Short mmCIF file of C-alpha atoms and ligand atoms in Angstrom, two decimals:
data_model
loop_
_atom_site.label_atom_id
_atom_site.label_comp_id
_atom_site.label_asym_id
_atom_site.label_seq_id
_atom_site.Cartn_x
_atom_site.Cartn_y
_atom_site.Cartn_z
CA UNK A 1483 -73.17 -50.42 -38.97
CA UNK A 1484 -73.22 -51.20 -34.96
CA UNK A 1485 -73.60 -54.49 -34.61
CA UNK A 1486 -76.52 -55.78 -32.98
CA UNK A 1487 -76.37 -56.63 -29.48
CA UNK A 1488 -78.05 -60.11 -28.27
CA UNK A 1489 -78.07 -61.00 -23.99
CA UNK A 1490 -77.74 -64.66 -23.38
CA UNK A 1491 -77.46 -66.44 -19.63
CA UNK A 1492 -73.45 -66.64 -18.47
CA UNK A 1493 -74.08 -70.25 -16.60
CA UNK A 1494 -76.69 -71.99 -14.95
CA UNK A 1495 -79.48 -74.11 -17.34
CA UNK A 1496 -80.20 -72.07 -20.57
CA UNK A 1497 -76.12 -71.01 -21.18
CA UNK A 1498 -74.97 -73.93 -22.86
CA UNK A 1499 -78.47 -74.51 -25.04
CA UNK A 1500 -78.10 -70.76 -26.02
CA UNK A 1501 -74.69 -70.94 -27.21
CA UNK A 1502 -75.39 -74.29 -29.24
CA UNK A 1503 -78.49 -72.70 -30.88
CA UNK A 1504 -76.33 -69.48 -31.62
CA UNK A 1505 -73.64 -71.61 -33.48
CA UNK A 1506 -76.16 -73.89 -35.01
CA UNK A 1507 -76.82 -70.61 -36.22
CA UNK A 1508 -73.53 -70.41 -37.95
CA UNK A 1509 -72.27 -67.92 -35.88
CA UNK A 1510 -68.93 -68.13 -35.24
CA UNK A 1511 -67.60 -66.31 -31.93
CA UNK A 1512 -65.85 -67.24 -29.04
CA UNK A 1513 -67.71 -68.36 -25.79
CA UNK A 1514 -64.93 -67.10 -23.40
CA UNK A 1515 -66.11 -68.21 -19.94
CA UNK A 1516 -64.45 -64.86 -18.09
CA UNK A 1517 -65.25 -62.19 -20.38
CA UNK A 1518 -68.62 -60.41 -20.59
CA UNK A 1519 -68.91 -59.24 -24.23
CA UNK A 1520 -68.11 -61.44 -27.39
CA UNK A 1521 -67.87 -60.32 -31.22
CA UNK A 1522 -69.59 -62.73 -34.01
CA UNK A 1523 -67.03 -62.82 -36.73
CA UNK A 1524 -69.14 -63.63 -39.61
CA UNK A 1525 -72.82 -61.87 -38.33
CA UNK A 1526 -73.13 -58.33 -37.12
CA UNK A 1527 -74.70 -59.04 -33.85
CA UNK A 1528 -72.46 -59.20 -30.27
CA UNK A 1529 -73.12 -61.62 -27.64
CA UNK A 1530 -73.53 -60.13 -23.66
CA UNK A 1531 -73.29 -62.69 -21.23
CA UNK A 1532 -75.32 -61.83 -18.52
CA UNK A 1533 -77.16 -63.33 -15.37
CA UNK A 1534 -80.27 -64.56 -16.56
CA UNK A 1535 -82.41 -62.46 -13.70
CA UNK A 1536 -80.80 -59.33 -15.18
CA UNK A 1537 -81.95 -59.97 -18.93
CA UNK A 1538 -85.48 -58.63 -19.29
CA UNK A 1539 -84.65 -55.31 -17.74
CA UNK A 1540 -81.27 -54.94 -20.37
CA UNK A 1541 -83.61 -55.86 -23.17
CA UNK A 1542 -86.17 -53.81 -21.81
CA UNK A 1543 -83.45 -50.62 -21.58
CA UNK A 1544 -82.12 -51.21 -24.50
CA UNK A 1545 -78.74 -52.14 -22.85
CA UNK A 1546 -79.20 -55.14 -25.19
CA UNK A 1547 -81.57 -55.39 -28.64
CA UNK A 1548 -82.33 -58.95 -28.06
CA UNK A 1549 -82.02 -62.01 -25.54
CA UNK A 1550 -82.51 -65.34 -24.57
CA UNK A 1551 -84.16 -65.85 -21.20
CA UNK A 1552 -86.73 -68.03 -19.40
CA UNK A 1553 -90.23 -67.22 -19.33
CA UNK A 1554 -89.84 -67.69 -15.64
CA UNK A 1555 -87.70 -64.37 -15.15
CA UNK A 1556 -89.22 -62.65 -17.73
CA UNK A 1557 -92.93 -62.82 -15.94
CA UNK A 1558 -91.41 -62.31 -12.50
CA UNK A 1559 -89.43 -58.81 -13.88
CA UNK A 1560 -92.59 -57.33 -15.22
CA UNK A 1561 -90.60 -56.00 -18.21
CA UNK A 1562 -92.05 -54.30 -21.22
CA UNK A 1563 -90.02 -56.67 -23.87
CA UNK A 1564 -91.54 -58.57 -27.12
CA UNK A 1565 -91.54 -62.33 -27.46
CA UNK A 1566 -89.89 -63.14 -30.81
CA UNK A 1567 -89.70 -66.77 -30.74
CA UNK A 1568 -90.03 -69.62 -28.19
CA UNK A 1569 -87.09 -71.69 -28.60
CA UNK A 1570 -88.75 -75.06 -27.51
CA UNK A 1571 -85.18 -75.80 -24.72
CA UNK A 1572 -85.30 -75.00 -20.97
CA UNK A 1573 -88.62 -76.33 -20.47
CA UNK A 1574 -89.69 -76.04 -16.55
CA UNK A 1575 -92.18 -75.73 -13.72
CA UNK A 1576 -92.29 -72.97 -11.26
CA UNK A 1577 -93.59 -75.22 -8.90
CA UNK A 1578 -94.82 -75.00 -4.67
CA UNK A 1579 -93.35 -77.98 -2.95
CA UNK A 1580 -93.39 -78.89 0.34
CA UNK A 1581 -91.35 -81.70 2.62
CA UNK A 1582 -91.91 -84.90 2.16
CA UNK A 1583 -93.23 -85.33 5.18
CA UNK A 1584 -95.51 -82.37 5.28
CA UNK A 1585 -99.41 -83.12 5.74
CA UNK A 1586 -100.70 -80.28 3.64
CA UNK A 1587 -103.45 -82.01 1.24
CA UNK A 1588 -104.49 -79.96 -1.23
CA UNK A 1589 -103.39 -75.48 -1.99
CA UNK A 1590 -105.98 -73.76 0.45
CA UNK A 1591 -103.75 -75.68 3.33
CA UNK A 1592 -100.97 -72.87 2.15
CA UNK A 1593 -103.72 -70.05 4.05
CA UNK A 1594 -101.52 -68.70 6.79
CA UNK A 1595 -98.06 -71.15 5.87
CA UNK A 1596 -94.78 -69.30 4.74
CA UNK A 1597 -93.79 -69.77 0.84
CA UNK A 1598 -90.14 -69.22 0.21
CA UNK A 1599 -89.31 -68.05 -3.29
CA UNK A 1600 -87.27 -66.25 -5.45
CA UNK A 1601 -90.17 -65.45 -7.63
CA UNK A 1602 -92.31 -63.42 -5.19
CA UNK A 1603 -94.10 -61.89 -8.18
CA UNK A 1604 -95.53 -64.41 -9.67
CA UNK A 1605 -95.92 -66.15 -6.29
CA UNK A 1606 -98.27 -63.31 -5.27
CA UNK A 1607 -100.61 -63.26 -8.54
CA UNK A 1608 -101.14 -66.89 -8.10
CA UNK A 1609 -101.85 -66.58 -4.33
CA UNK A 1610 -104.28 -63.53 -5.17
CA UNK A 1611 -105.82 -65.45 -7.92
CA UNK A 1612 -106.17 -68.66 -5.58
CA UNK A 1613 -108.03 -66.36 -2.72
CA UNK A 1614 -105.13 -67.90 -0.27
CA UNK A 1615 -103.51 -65.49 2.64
CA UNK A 1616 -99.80 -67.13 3.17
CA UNK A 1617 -96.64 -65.26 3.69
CA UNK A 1618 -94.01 -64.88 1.09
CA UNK A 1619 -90.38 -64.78 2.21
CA UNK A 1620 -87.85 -63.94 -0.80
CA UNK A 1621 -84.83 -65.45 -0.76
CA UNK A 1622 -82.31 -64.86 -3.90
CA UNK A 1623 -80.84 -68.64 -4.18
CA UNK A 1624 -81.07 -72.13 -2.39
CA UNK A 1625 -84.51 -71.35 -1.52
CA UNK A 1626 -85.22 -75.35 -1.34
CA UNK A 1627 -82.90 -75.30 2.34
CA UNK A 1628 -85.00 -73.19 3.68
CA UNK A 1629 -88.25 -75.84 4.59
CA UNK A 1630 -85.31 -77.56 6.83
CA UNK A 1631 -83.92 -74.55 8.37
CA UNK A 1632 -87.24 -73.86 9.56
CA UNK A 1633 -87.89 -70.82 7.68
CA UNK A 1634 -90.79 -71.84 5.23
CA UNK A 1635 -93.26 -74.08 5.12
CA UNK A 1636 -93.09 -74.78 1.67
CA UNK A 1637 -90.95 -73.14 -1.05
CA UNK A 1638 -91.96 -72.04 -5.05
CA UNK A 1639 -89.26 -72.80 -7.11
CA UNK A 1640 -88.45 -73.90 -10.56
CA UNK A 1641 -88.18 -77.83 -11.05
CA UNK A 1642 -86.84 -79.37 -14.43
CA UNK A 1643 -85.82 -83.06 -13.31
CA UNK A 1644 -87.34 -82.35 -10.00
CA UNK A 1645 -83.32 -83.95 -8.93
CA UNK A 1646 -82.67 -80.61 -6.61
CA UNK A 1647 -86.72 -81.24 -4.60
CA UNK A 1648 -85.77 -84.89 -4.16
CA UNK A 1649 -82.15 -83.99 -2.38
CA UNK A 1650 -83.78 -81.86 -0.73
CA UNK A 1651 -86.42 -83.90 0.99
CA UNK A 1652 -89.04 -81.87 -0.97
CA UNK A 1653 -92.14 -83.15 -2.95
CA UNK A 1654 -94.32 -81.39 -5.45
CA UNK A 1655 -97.30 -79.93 -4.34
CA UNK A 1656 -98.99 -77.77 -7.02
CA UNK A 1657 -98.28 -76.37 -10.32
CA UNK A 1658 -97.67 -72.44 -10.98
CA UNK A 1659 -96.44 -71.45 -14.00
CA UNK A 1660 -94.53 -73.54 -16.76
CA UNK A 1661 -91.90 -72.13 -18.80
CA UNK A 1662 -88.96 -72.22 -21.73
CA UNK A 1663 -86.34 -70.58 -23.50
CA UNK A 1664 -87.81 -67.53 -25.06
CA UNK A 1665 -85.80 -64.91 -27.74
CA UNK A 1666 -87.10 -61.04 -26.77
CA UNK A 1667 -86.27 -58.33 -28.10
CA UNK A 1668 -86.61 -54.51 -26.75
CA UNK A 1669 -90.10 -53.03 -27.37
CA UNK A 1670 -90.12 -51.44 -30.72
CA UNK A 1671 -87.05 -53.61 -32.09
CA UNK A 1672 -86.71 -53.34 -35.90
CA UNK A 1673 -87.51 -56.75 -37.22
CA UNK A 1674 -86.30 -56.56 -40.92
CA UNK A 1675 -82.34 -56.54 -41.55
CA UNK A 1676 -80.41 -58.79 -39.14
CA UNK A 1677 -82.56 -59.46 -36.63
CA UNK A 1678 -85.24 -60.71 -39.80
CA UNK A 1679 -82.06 -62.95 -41.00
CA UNK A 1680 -81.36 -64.15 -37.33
CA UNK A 1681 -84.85 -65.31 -36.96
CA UNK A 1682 -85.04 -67.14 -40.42
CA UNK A 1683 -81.64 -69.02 -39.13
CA UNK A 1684 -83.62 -69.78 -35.67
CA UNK A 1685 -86.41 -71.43 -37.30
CA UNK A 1686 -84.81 -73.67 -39.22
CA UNK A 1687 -82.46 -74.54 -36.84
CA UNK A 1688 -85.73 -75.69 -35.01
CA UNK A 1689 -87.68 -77.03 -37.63
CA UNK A 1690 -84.14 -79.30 -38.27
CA UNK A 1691 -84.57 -80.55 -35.11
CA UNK A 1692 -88.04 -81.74 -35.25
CA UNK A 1693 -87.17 -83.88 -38.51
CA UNK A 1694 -84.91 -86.64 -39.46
CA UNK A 1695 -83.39 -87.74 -42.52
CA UNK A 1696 -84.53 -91.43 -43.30
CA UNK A 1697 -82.83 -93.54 -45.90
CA UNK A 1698 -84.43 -96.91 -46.64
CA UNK A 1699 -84.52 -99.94 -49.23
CA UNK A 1700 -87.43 -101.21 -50.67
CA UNK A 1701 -88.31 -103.52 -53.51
CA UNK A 1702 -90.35 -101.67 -56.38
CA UNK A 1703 -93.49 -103.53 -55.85
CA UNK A 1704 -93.64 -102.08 -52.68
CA UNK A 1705 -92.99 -98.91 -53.68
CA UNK A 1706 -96.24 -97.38 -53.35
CA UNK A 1707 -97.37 -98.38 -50.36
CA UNK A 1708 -93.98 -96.72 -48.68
CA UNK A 1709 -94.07 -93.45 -50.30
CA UNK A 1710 -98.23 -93.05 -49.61
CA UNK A 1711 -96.37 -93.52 -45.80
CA UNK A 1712 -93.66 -90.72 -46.41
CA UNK A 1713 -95.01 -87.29 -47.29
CA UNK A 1714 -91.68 -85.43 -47.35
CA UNK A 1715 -90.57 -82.11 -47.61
CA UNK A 1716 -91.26 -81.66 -51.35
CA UNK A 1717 -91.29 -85.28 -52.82
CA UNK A 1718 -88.88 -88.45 -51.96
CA UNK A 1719 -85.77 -88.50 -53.78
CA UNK A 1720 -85.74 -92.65 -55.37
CA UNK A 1721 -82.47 -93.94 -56.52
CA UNK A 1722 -82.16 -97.32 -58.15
CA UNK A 1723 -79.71 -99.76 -56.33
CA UNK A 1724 -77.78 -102.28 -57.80
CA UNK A 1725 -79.99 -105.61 -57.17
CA UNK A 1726 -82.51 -105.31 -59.87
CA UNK A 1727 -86.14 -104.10 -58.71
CA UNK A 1728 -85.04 -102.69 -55.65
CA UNK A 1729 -85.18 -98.80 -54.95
CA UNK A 1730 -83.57 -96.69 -51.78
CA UNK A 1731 -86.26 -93.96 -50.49
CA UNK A 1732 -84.45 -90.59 -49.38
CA UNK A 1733 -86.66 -88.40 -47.26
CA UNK A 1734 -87.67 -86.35 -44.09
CA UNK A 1735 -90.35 -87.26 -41.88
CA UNK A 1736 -90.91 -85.51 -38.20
CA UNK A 1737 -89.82 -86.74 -34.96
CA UNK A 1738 -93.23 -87.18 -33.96
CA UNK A 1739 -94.15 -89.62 -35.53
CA UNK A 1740 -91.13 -91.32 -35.77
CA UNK A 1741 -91.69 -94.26 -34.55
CA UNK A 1742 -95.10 -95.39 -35.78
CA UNK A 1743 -94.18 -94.89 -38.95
CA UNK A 1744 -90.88 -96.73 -38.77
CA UNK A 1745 -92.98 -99.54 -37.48
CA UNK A 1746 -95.06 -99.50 -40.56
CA UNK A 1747 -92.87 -99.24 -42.93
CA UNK A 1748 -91.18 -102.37 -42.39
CA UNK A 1749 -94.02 -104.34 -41.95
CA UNK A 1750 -94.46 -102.93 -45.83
CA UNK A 1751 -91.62 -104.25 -46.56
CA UNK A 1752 -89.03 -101.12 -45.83
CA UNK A 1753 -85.02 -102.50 -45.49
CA UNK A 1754 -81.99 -100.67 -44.13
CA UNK A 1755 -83.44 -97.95 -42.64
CA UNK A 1756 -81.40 -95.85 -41.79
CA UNK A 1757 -82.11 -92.16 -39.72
CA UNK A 1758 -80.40 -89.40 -39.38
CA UNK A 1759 -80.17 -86.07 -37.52
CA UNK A 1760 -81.09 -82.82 -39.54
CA UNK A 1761 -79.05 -79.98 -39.33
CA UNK A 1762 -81.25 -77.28 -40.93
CA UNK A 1763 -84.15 -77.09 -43.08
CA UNK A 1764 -84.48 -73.87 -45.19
CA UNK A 1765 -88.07 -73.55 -46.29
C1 PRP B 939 -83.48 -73.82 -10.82
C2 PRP B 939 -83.88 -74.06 -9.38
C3 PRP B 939 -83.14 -75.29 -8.96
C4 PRP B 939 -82.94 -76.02 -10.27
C5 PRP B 939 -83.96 -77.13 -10.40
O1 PRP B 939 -82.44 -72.91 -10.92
O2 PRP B 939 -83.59 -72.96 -8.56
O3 PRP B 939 -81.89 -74.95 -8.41
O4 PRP B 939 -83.11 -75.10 -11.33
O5 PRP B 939 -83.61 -78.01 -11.44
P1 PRP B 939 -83.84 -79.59 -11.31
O6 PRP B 939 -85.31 -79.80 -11.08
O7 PRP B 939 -83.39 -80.14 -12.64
O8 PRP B 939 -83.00 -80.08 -10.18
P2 PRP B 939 -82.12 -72.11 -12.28
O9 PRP B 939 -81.45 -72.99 -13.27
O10 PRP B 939 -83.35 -71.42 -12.75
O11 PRP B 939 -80.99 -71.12 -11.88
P3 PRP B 939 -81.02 -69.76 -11.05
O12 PRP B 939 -82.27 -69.78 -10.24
O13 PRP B 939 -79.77 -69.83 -10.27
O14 PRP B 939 -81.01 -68.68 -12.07
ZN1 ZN B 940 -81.23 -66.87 -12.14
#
Protein backbone atom coordinates (compact mmCIF):
# COMPACT_ATOMS: atom_id res chain seq x y z
CA UNK A 1 0.00 0.00 0.00
CA UNK A 2 1.57 3.69 -0.78
CA UNK A 3 1.60 5.36 2.11
CA UNK A 4 -0.36 8.34 2.45
CA UNK A 5 1.20 11.55 1.95
CA UNK A 6 0.38 14.52 4.59
CA UNK A 7 2.08 18.48 3.81
CA UNK A 8 2.90 20.23 6.99
CA UNK A 9 4.73 23.95 7.27
CA UNK A 10 8.88 23.46 7.34
CA UNK A 11 9.30 26.63 9.94
CA UNK A 12 7.67 29.68 10.72
CA UNK A 13 4.34 29.52 13.35
CA UNK A 14 2.28 26.31 12.61
CA UNK A 15 5.72 23.83 12.18
CA UNK A 16 6.35 23.06 15.60
CA UNK A 17 2.33 22.78 16.67
CA UNK A 18 2.02 20.42 13.59
CA UNK A 19 4.71 18.17 14.47
CA UNK A 20 3.53 17.97 18.28
CA UNK A 21 -0.08 17.19 17.17
CA UNK A 22 1.38 14.53 14.64
CA UNK A 23 3.30 12.72 17.51
CA UNK A 24 0.57 13.24 19.99
CA UNK A 25 -0.75 11.26 17.35
CA UNK A 26 1.58 8.45 18.08
CA UNK A 27 3.36 8.79 15.10
CA UNK A 28 6.69 8.12 15.33
CA UNK A 29 9.05 9.72 12.51
CA UNK A 30 11.84 11.83 12.43
CA UNK A 31 11.47 15.72 12.11
CA UNK A 32 14.85 16.20 10.27
CA UNK A 33 15.19 19.98 9.93
CA UNK A 34 17.17 19.65 6.27
CA UNK A 35 15.35 17.04 4.59
CA UNK A 36 12.04 17.49 2.75
CA UNK A 37 10.28 14.09 3.01
CA UNK A 38 9.96 11.93 6.28
CA UNK A 39 8.62 8.20 6.69
CA UNK A 40 6.14 7.40 9.82
CA UNK A 41 7.46 4.15 11.11
CA UNK A 42 4.46 2.83 12.78
CA UNK A 43 1.45 4.68 10.38
CA UNK A 44 1.35 4.50 6.62
CA UNK A 45 1.22 8.12 5.95
CA UNK A 46 4.68 10.35 4.94
CA UNK A 47 5.27 13.72 6.14
CA UNK A 48 6.31 16.69 3.25
CA UNK A 49 7.67 19.60 4.72
CA UNK A 50 6.79 22.35 2.76
CA UNK A 51 6.42 26.27 2.84
CA UNK A 52 3.19 26.92 4.16
CA UNK A 53 2.17 29.38 0.99
CA UNK A 54 2.84 26.34 -1.22
CA UNK A 55 0.38 23.86 0.67
CA UNK A 56 -3.10 24.41 -0.71
CA UNK A 57 -2.00 24.17 -4.30
CA UNK A 58 0.07 20.51 -3.39
CA UNK A 59 -3.09 19.39 -1.68
CA UNK A 60 -5.07 20.75 -4.29
CA UNK A 61 -2.73 18.71 -7.11
CA UNK A 62 -2.59 15.95 -5.37
CA UNK A 63 1.23 16.40 -4.85
CA UNK A 64 0.13 15.72 -1.25
CA UNK A 65 -3.36 13.81 0.08
CA UNK A 66 -3.56 15.91 3.10
CA UNK A 67 -2.07 19.07 5.01
CA UNK A 68 -1.90 21.31 7.69
CA UNK A 69 -2.07 24.99 6.78
CA UNK A 70 -3.58 28.30 7.92
CA UNK A 71 -6.84 29.41 6.86
CA UNK A 72 -5.02 32.55 5.95
CA UNK A 73 -3.11 30.90 2.88
CA UNK A 74 -5.63 28.67 2.12
CA UNK A 75 -8.34 31.67 1.32
CA UNK A 76 -5.66 33.80 -0.31
CA UNK A 77 -4.64 30.56 -2.87
CA UNK A 78 -8.16 30.10 -4.00
CA UNK A 79 -7.59 26.31 -3.96
CA UNK A 80 -10.22 23.70 -4.52
CA UNK A 81 -9.19 21.57 -1.19
CA UNK A 82 -11.70 20.12 1.66
CA UNK A 83 -11.54 21.23 5.27
CA UNK A 84 -11.25 18.07 7.39
CA UNK A 85 -10.78 19.41 10.74
CA UNK A 86 -9.88 22.75 12.40
CA UNK A 87 -7.17 22.05 14.70
CA UNK A 88 -8.03 24.86 17.28
CA UNK A 89 -3.61 26.12 17.20
CA UNK A 90 -2.34 29.03 15.06
CA UNK A 91 -5.10 31.23 15.84
CA UNK A 92 -4.60 34.84 14.02
CA UNK A 93 -5.81 38.07 12.49
CA UNK A 94 -5.18 39.17 9.01
CA UNK A 95 -5.30 42.49 10.11
CA UNK A 96 -4.81 46.45 8.23
CA UNK A 97 -2.57 48.45 10.47
CA UNK A 98 -1.27 51.59 10.08
CA UNK A 99 1.70 53.78 12.00
CA UNK A 100 1.25 54.79 15.08
CA UNK A 101 1.23 58.01 14.24
CA UNK A 102 -1.05 57.87 11.28
CA UNK A 103 -4.40 60.05 11.50
CA UNK A 104 -6.61 57.71 9.56
CA UNK A 105 -9.93 57.38 11.83
CA UNK A 106 -11.99 54.93 10.76
CA UNK A 107 -11.62 52.19 7.00
CA UNK A 108 -13.19 54.61 4.29
CA UNK A 109 -9.88 56.90 5.18
CA UNK A 110 -7.99 53.78 3.23
CA UNK A 111 -10.00 55.40 -0.30
CA UNK A 112 -7.04 56.36 -2.39
CA UNK A 113 -4.02 55.16 0.49
CA UNK A 114 -1.57 52.26 -0.54
CA UNK A 115 -2.13 48.76 1.43
CA UNK A 116 0.94 46.61 1.45
CA UNK A 117 0.26 42.91 1.73
CA UNK A 118 1.16 39.63 1.03
CA UNK A 119 -2.40 38.61 0.88
CA UNK A 120 -3.58 40.73 -2.08
CA UNK A 121 -6.49 38.33 -2.53
CA UNK A 122 -8.19 38.56 0.25
CA UNK A 123 -7.12 42.21 0.56
CA UNK A 124 -9.10 42.92 -2.62
CA UNK A 125 -12.52 41.04 -1.64
CA UNK A 126 -12.56 42.97 1.51
CA UNK A 127 -11.79 46.31 -0.23
CA UNK A 128 -14.57 45.40 -2.93
CA UNK A 129 -16.91 44.38 -0.26
CA UNK A 130 -16.07 47.69 1.80
CA UNK A 131 -16.86 49.97 -1.53
CA UNK A 132 -13.13 51.49 -0.80
CA UNK A 133 -10.71 52.42 -3.97
CA UNK A 134 -6.97 52.05 -2.36
CA UNK A 135 -4.00 50.58 -4.03
CA UNK A 136 -2.62 47.23 -3.21
CA UNK A 137 1.15 46.75 -3.42
CA UNK A 138 2.25 42.91 -2.88
CA UNK A 139 5.16 42.35 -1.26
CA UNK A 140 6.22 38.51 -0.44
CA UNK A 141 7.76 39.12 3.28
CA UNK A 142 8.50 42.02 5.83
CA UNK A 143 5.61 43.79 4.51
CA UNK A 144 5.33 45.71 8.08
CA UNK A 145 8.88 47.90 6.85
CA UNK A 146 7.31 49.05 4.24
CA UNK A 147 4.87 52.06 6.09
CA UNK A 148 8.56 53.46 7.08
CA UNK A 149 10.21 53.11 3.83
CA UNK A 150 7.56 55.13 2.48
CA UNK A 151 6.01 52.66 0.32
CA UNK A 152 2.47 52.08 1.95
CA UNK A 153 0.33 53.78 3.87
CA UNK A 154 -0.79 51.06 5.81
CA UNK A 155 0.00 47.33 5.48
CA UNK A 156 -2.55 43.93 5.87
CA UNK A 157 -0.81 41.43 7.55
CA UNK A 158 -1.30 38.63 9.92
CA UNK A 159 -0.95 39.57 13.75
CA UNK A 160 -0.90 36.78 16.55
CA UNK A 161 0.75 38.70 19.62
CA UNK A 162 0.57 41.82 17.61
CA UNK A 163 4.81 41.77 19.01
CA UNK A 164 6.04 42.23 15.11
CA UNK A 165 3.14 45.72 14.63
CA UNK A 166 4.46 47.09 17.91
CA UNK A 167 8.41 46.87 16.71
CA UNK A 168 7.38 48.09 13.99
CA UNK A 169 5.78 51.32 15.03
CA UNK A 170 2.46 49.92 13.67
CA UNK A 171 -1.06 49.91 15.35
CA UNK A 172 -4.17 47.99 14.47
CA UNK A 173 -6.58 49.53 12.47
CA UNK A 174 -9.34 47.11 11.34
CA UNK A 175 -10.06 43.53 11.33
CA UNK A 176 -10.06 41.27 7.99
CA UNK A 177 -10.17 37.88 8.29
CA UNK A 178 -9.32 35.59 11.41
CA UNK A 179 -7.79 32.33 11.07
CA UNK A 180 -6.21 28.76 12.48
CA UNK A 181 -4.61 25.65 11.83
CA UNK A 182 -6.80 23.76 9.47
CA UNK A 183 -6.18 19.74 8.21
CA UNK A 184 -7.29 19.62 4.17
CA UNK A 185 -7.25 17.17 2.22
CA UNK A 186 -7.33 17.01 -1.84
CA UNK A 187 -10.89 17.27 -3.26
CA UNK A 188 -12.32 13.87 -3.48
CA UNK A 189 -9.87 12.34 -0.72
CA UNK A 190 -11.04 8.89 0.48
CA UNK A 191 -12.03 9.36 4.06
CA UNK A 192 -12.35 5.69 5.35
CA UNK A 193 -8.96 3.62 5.89
CA UNK A 194 -6.08 5.76 7.22
CA UNK A 195 -7.04 8.96 6.74
CA UNK A 196 -10.63 7.78 8.86
CA UNK A 197 -7.99 6.38 11.63
CA UNK A 198 -5.85 9.66 11.43
CA UNK A 199 -8.83 11.74 12.09
CA UNK A 200 -10.20 9.58 15.05
CA UNK A 201 -6.44 10.06 16.58
CA UNK A 202 -6.86 14.03 15.83
CA UNK A 203 -9.93 14.34 17.75
CA UNK A 204 -9.03 12.94 20.66
CA UNK A 205 -5.89 14.36 20.77
CA UNK A 206 -8.09 17.60 20.90
CA UNK A 207 -10.80 16.64 22.95
CA UNK A 208 -7.62 15.58 25.57
CA UNK A 209 -6.70 18.88 25.52
CA UNK A 210 -9.85 20.54 26.39
CA UNK A 211 -10.15 18.26 29.65
CA UNK A 212 -8.22 17.62 32.74
CA UNK A 213 -7.93 14.85 35.01
CA UNK A 214 -8.99 16.02 38.63
CA UNK A 215 -8.27 13.95 41.68
CA UNK A 216 -9.77 15.20 44.94
CA UNK A 217 -10.62 14.18 48.71
CA UNK A 218 -13.76 14.56 50.18
CA UNK A 219 -15.49 13.36 53.31
CA UNK A 220 -18.61 11.03 52.50
CA UNK A 221 -21.15 13.38 53.78
CA UNK A 222 -20.17 15.57 51.25
CA UNK A 223 -20.20 13.30 48.74
CA UNK A 224 -23.18 14.25 46.94
CA UNK A 225 -22.99 17.59 46.66
CA UNK A 226 -19.35 17.08 44.77
CA UNK A 227 -20.31 14.52 42.34
CA UNK A 228 -23.89 16.56 41.39
CA UNK A 229 -20.69 19.24 40.55
CA UNK A 230 -18.64 16.63 38.41
CA UNK A 231 -20.48 15.13 35.45
CA UNK A 232 -17.58 13.11 34.02
CA UNK A 233 -16.92 11.23 31.14
CA UNK A 234 -19.02 8.16 32.06
CA UNK A 235 -19.35 8.29 35.95
CA UNK A 236 -16.56 9.26 38.75
CA UNK A 237 -14.39 6.55 39.72
CA UNK A 238 -14.66 6.74 44.16
CA UNK A 239 -12.00 4.99 46.04
CA UNK A 240 -12.09 4.76 49.79
CA UNK A 241 -8.95 6.26 51.56
CA UNK A 242 -7.55 5.22 54.60
CA UNK A 243 -9.08 7.85 57.26
CA UNK A 244 -12.47 6.42 57.79
CA UNK A 245 -15.44 8.35 55.95
CA UNK A 246 -13.37 9.98 53.60
CA UNK A 247 -13.52 9.18 49.73
CA UNK A 248 -10.97 10.45 46.73
CA UNK A 249 -13.16 11.55 43.50
CA UNK A 250 -11.32 10.53 40.12
CA UNK A 251 -12.70 12.36 37.13
CA UNK A 252 -12.57 14.66 33.98
CA UNK A 253 -14.11 17.90 33.78
CA UNK A 254 -13.34 20.57 30.74
CA UNK A 255 -11.00 23.34 30.76
CA UNK A 256 -13.71 25.66 30.53
CA UNK A 257 -14.98 25.60 33.30
CA UNK A 258 -12.16 24.87 35.20
CA UNK A 259 -11.99 27.21 37.42
CA UNK A 260 -15.51 27.91 38.64
CA UNK A 261 -15.92 24.69 39.44
CA UNK A 262 -12.68 24.25 41.34
CA UNK A 263 -13.90 27.20 43.29
CA UNK A 264 -17.00 25.38 44.23
CA UNK A 265 -15.92 22.45 45.04
CA UNK A 266 -13.92 23.42 47.87
CA UNK A 267 -16.22 25.62 49.31
CA UNK A 268 -18.22 21.98 49.41
CA UNK A 269 -15.79 20.77 51.13
CA UNK A 270 -13.36 19.22 48.17
CA UNK A 271 -9.45 18.48 49.64
CA UNK A 272 -6.27 17.78 47.68
CA UNK A 273 -7.24 18.58 44.50
CA UNK A 274 -5.19 17.73 42.40
CA UNK A 275 -5.33 18.37 38.17
CA UNK A 276 -3.84 16.98 35.62
CA UNK A 277 -3.16 17.21 31.86
CA UNK A 278 -5.04 14.65 29.54
CA UNK A 279 -3.29 12.98 27.00
CA UNK A 280 -6.14 11.47 24.93
CA UNK A 281 -9.65 10.70 25.31
CA UNK A 282 -11.01 7.84 23.10
CA UNK A 283 -14.76 8.19 22.93
C1 LIG B 1 3.16 36.45 10.33
C2 LIG B 1 3.36 37.92 9.99
C3 LIG B 1 4.30 38.44 11.03
C4 LIG B 1 4.04 37.54 12.21
C5 LIG B 1 3.13 38.24 13.20
O1 LIG B 1 4.01 35.63 9.61
O2 LIG B 1 3.86 38.09 8.69
O3 LIG B 1 5.64 38.31 10.61
O4 LIG B 1 3.40 36.37 11.74
O5 LIG B 1 3.12 37.55 14.43
P1 LIG B 1 3.08 38.34 15.82
O6 LIG B 1 1.83 39.18 15.82
O7 LIG B 1 3.02 37.25 16.86
O8 LIG B 1 4.32 39.16 15.92
P2 LIG B 1 3.72 34.07 9.40
O9 LIG B 1 4.01 33.31 10.64
O10 LIG B 1 2.35 33.88 8.84
O11 LIG B 1 4.83 33.60 8.43
P3 LIG B 1 5.02 33.81 6.87
O12 LIG B 1 4.19 34.98 6.47
O13 LIG B 1 6.48 34.00 6.73
O14 LIG B 1 4.56 32.54 6.25
ZN1 LIG C 1 4.19 31.89 4.58
Amino acid sequence: MTPLKIAIQKSGRLNEKSVALLKNCGLNFENYKSSLISTVSNFPLEILFLRDDDIPEYVQDGIADLGIVGENVINETEVNVQYLQRLGFGKCTLKIAIPNESNLQEIHDLEGKAIATSYPVILKKYLQQNKIDATIRTISGSVEISPGLGLSDAICDIVSTGGTLKSNGLKPFAEVLSSEAILIGKDGVDRDGVVKELMQRIQSVLTAKETKYVVLNVDRSNLDTILQLLPGVKSPTIVPLAEENWVAVHTVIQERDFWEKINRLKAEGAQGIVVMPVEKIIM
